[in-house]
Coordinates of C-alpha atoms in Angstrom, one line a residue:
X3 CA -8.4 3.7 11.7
X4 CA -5.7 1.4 13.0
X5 CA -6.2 -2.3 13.6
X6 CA -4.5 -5.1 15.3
X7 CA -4.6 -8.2 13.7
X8 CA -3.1 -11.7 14.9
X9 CA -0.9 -13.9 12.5
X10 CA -0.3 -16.2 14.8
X11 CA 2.5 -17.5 17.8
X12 CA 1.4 -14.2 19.4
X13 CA 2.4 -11.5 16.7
X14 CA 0.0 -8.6 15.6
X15 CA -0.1 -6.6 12.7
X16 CA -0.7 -2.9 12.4
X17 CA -3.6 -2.5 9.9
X18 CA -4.9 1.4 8.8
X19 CA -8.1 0.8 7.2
X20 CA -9.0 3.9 4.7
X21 CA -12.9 3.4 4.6
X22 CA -14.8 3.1 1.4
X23 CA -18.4 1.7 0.3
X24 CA -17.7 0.1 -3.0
X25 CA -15.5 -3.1 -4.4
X26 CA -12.8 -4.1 -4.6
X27 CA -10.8 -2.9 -1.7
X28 CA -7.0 -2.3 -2.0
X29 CA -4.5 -4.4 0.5
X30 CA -1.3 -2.0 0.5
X31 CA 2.3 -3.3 1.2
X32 CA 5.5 -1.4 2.0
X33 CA 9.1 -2.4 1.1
X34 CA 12.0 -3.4 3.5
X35 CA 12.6 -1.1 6.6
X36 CA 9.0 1.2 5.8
X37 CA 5.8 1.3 6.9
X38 CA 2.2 1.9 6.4
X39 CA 2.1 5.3 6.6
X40 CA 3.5 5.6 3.4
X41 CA 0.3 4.8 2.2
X42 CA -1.9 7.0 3.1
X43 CA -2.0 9.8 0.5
X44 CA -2.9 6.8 -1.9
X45 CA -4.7 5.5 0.6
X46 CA -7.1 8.9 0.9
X47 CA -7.2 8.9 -2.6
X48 CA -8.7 5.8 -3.4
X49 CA -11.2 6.2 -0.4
X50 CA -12.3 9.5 -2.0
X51 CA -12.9 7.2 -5.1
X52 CA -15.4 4.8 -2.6
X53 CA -12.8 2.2 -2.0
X54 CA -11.7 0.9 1.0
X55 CA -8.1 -0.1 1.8
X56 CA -5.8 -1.9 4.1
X57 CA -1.7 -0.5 4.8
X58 CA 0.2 -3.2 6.7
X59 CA 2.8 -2.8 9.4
X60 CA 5.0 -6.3 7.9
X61 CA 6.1 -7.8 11.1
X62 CA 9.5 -6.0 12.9
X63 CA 8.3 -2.9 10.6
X64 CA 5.8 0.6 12.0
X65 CA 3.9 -0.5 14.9
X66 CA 3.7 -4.3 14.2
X67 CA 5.4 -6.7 16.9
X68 CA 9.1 -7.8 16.8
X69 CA 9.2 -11.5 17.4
X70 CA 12.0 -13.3 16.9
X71 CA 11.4 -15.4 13.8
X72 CA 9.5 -14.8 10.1
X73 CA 11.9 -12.2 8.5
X74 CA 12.0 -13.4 4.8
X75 CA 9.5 -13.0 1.9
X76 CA 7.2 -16.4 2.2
X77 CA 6.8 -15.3 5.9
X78 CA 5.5 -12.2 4.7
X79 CA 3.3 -13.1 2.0
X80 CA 1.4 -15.9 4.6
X81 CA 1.0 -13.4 6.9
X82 CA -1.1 -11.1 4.1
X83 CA -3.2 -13.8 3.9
X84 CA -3.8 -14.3 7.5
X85 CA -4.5 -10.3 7.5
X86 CA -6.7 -10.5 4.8
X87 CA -8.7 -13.7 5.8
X88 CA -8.9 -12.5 9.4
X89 CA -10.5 -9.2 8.2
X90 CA -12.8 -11.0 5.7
X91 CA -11.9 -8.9 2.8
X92 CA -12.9 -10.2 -0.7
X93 CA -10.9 -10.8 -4.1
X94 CA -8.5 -7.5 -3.3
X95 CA -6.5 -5.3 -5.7
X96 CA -3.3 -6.3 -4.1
X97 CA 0.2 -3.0 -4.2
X98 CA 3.2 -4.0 -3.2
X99 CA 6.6 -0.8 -3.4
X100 CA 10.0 -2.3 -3.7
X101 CA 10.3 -5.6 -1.3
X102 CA 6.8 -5.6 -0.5
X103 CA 6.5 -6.3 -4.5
X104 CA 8.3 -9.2 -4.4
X105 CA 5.7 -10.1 -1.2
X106 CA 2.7 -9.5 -3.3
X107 CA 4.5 -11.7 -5.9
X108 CA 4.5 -14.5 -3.3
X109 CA 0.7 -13.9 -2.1
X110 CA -0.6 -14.1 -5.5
X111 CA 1.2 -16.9 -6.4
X112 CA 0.3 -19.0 -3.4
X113 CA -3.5 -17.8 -2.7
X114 CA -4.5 -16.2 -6.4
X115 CA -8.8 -16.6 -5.3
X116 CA -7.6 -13.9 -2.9
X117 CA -5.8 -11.5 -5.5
X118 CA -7.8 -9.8 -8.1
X119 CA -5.0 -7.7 -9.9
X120 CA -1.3 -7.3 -8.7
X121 CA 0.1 -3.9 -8.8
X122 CA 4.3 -3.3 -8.2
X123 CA 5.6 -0.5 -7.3
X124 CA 9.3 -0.2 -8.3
X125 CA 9.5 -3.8 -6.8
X126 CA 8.5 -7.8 -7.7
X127 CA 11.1 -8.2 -10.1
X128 CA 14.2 -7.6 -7.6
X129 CA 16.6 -10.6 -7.9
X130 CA 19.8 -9.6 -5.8
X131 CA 21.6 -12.5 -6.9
X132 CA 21.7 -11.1 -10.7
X133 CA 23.1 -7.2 -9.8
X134 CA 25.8 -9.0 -7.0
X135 CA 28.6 -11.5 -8.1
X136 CA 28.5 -12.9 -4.6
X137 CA 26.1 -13.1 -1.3
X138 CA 29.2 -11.3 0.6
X139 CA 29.1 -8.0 -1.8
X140 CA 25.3 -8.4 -2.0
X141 CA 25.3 -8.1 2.2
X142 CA 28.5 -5.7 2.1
X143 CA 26.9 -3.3 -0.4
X144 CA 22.8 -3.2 1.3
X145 CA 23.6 -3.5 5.2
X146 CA 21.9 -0.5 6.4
X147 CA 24.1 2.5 7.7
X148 CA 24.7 3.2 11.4
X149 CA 22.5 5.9 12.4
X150 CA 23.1 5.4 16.6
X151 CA 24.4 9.6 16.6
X152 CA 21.6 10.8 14.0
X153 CA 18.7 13.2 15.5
X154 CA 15.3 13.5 14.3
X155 CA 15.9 17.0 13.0
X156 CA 18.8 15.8 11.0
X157 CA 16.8 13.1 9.6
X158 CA 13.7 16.0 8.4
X159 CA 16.7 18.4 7.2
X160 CA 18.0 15.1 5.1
X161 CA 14.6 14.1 3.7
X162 CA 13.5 17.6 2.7
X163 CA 16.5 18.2 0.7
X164 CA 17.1 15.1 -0.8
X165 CA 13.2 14.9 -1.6
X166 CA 12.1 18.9 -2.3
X167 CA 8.8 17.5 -3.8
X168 CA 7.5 15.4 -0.5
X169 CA 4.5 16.6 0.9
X170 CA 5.3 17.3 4.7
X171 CA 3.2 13.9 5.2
X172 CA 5.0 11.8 3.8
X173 CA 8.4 12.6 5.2
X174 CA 6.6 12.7 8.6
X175 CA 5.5 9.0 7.3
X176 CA 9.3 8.4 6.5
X177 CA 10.7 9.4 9.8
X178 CA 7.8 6.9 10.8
X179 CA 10.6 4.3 9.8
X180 CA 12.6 4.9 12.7
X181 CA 11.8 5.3 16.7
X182 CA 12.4 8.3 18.1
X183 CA 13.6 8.7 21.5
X184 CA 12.5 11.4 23.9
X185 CA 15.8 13.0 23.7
X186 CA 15.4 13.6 19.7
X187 CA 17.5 10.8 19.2
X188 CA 16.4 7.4 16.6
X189 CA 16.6 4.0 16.6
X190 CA 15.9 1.4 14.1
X191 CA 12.4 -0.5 14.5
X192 CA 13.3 -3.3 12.6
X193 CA 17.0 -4.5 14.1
X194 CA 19.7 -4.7 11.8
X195 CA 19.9 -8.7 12.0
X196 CA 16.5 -9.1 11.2
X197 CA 16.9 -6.9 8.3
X198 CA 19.7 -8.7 6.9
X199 CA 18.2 -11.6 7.3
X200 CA 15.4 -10.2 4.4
X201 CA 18.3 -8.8 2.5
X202 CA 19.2 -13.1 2.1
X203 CA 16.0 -14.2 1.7
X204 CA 15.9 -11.8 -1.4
X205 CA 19.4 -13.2 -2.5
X206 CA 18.0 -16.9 -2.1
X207 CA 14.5 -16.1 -3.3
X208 CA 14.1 -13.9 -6.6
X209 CA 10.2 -13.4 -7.1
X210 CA 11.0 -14.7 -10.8
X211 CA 10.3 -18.1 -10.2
X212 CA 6.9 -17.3 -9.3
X213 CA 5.4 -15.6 -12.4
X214 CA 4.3 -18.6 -14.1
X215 CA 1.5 -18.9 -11.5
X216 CA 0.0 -15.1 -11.4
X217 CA -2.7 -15.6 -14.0
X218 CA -4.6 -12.1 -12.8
X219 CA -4.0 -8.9 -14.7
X220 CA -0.1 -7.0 -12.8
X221 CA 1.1 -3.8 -13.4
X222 CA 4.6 -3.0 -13.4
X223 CA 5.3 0.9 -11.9
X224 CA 9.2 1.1 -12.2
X225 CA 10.5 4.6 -11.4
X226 CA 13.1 5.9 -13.5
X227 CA 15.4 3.4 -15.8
X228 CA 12.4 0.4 -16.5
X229 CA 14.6 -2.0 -18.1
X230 CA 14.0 -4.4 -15.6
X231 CA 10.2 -3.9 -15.1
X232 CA 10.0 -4.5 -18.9
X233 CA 12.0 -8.1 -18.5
X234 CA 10.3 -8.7 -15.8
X235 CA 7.0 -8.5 -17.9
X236 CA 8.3 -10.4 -20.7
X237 CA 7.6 -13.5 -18.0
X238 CA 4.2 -12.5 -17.1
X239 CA 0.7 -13.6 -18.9
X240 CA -0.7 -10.1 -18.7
X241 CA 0.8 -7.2 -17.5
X242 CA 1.0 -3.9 -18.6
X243 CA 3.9 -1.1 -17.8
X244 CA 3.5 2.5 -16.4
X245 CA 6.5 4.0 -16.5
X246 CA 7.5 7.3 -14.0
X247 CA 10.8 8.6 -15.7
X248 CA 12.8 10.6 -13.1
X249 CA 10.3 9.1 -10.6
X250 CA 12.3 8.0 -6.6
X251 CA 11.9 4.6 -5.2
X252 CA 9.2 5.4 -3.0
X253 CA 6.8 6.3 -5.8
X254 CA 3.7 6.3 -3.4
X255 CA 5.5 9.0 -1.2
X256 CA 6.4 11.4 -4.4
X257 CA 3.6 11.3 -6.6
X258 CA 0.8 9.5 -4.7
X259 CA -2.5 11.1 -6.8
X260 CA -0.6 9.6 -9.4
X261 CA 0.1 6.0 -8.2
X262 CA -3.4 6.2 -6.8
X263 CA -4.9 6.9 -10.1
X264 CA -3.4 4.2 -11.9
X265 CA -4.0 1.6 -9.3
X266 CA -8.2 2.9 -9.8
X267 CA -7.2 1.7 -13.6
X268 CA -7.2 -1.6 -12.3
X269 CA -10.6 -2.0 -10.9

């Protein structure tokens, strides 16, 4: 079921609600330039387990409004908290993959009655300003690529090969990241301004700086080299590590019984 909730000045959310009869329920957060649909094979799995959860559109991502303000990580994390007191949910087991991580970070930090346990996926510990030597390679090396002349079919042919264990779902949920014309053709949902403007909001903002106030229980998912996940935890009052060796950025796309098993550890 998709939702539409306000955050304010006029902006709505896209919310898919996976039902489920029993507590806590999950609130689920994609990274930079993705979308909710990424979700939902962990999302059916943890409603087969009796949990309800929540995927959010972030604002300028999936089916969520563009306005022209509120791309950086605190914008983020207060509109979570808008979502989730709109919506009523309780104390949540709160996921957040790759940027979204470092949005949980910010949500539990700043409203911990509302977060339960943190879970981050391959994300929360990204601090852009420690793999660049300047803001100018940092933007330079992460702008996102033109993709004005790519087709929809192109973009399936590129996804199944580069990702030969996707279910057919989640690259459908990955095409998701981009609008598709009538004549085949994509487009980016969220601009490439609006992106960058993340992309420097990361470089000013690591999520480090936070850890001191997450006193709930986090687990760190890292996919492949987990060097950083294990610093990262170093700084953290309880967390525990699940490493996926080999495992692709979009962990909750590749292996999502998986990641949906572990997050169920947490309740």
């Amino acid at each position: 079921m998709d939702l539409r909730v306000p955050v304010g000045d006029g902006v709505h959310l896209r919310v898919r609600r996976h039902d489920g009869d029993r507590a806590p329920s999950f609130l689920l957060v994609h990274g930079l330039a993705s979308n909710a649909l990424l979700w939902d094979e962990v999302a059916a799995e943890l409603s087969r387990a009796g949990h309800p959860s929540y995927a959010v559109d972030l604002r300028g991502h999936g089916e969520s409004d563009l306005p022209e303000s509120g791309f950086d990580t605190a914008t983020a994390a207060a509109d979570l908290a808008l979502v989730a007191t709109f919506l009523g949910l309780p104390s949540m087991i709160v996921a957040g993959q790759s940027w979204g991580g470092n949005v949980v970070v910010r949500l539990a930090a700043e409203h911990p009655a509302m977060v339960a346990a943190l879970a981050l996926v391959d994300g929360g510990w990204i601090d852009l300003s420690s793999r660049f030597d300047s803001w100018e390679a940092c933007a330079t090396a992460l702008r996102p690529p033109d993709v004005s002349r790519l087709r929809v079919d192109q973009l399936r042919g590129f996804l199944r090969h580069g990702h030969p264990d996707w279910s057919p779902a989640a690259v459908e949920a990955t095409v998701a990241n981009l609008r598709v014309a009538p004549d085949g053709t994509v487009s980016r949902r969220l601009p490439i301004p609006q992106h960058m403007a993340i992309v420097r909001d990361m470089w000013d903002n690591p999520p480090q700086r936070f850890y001191p106030a997450l006193s709930m229980p986090v687990l760190l998912m890292p996919a492949g080299d987990s060097s950083l996940a294990k610093a990262a935890a170093a700084g953290l009052p309880h967390a525990t590590i699940k490493e996926y060796a080999g495992g692709d950025h979009d962990l909750h796309a590749q292996q999502p019984l998986r990641v949906a098993r572990d997050l169920l550890e947490l309740v």
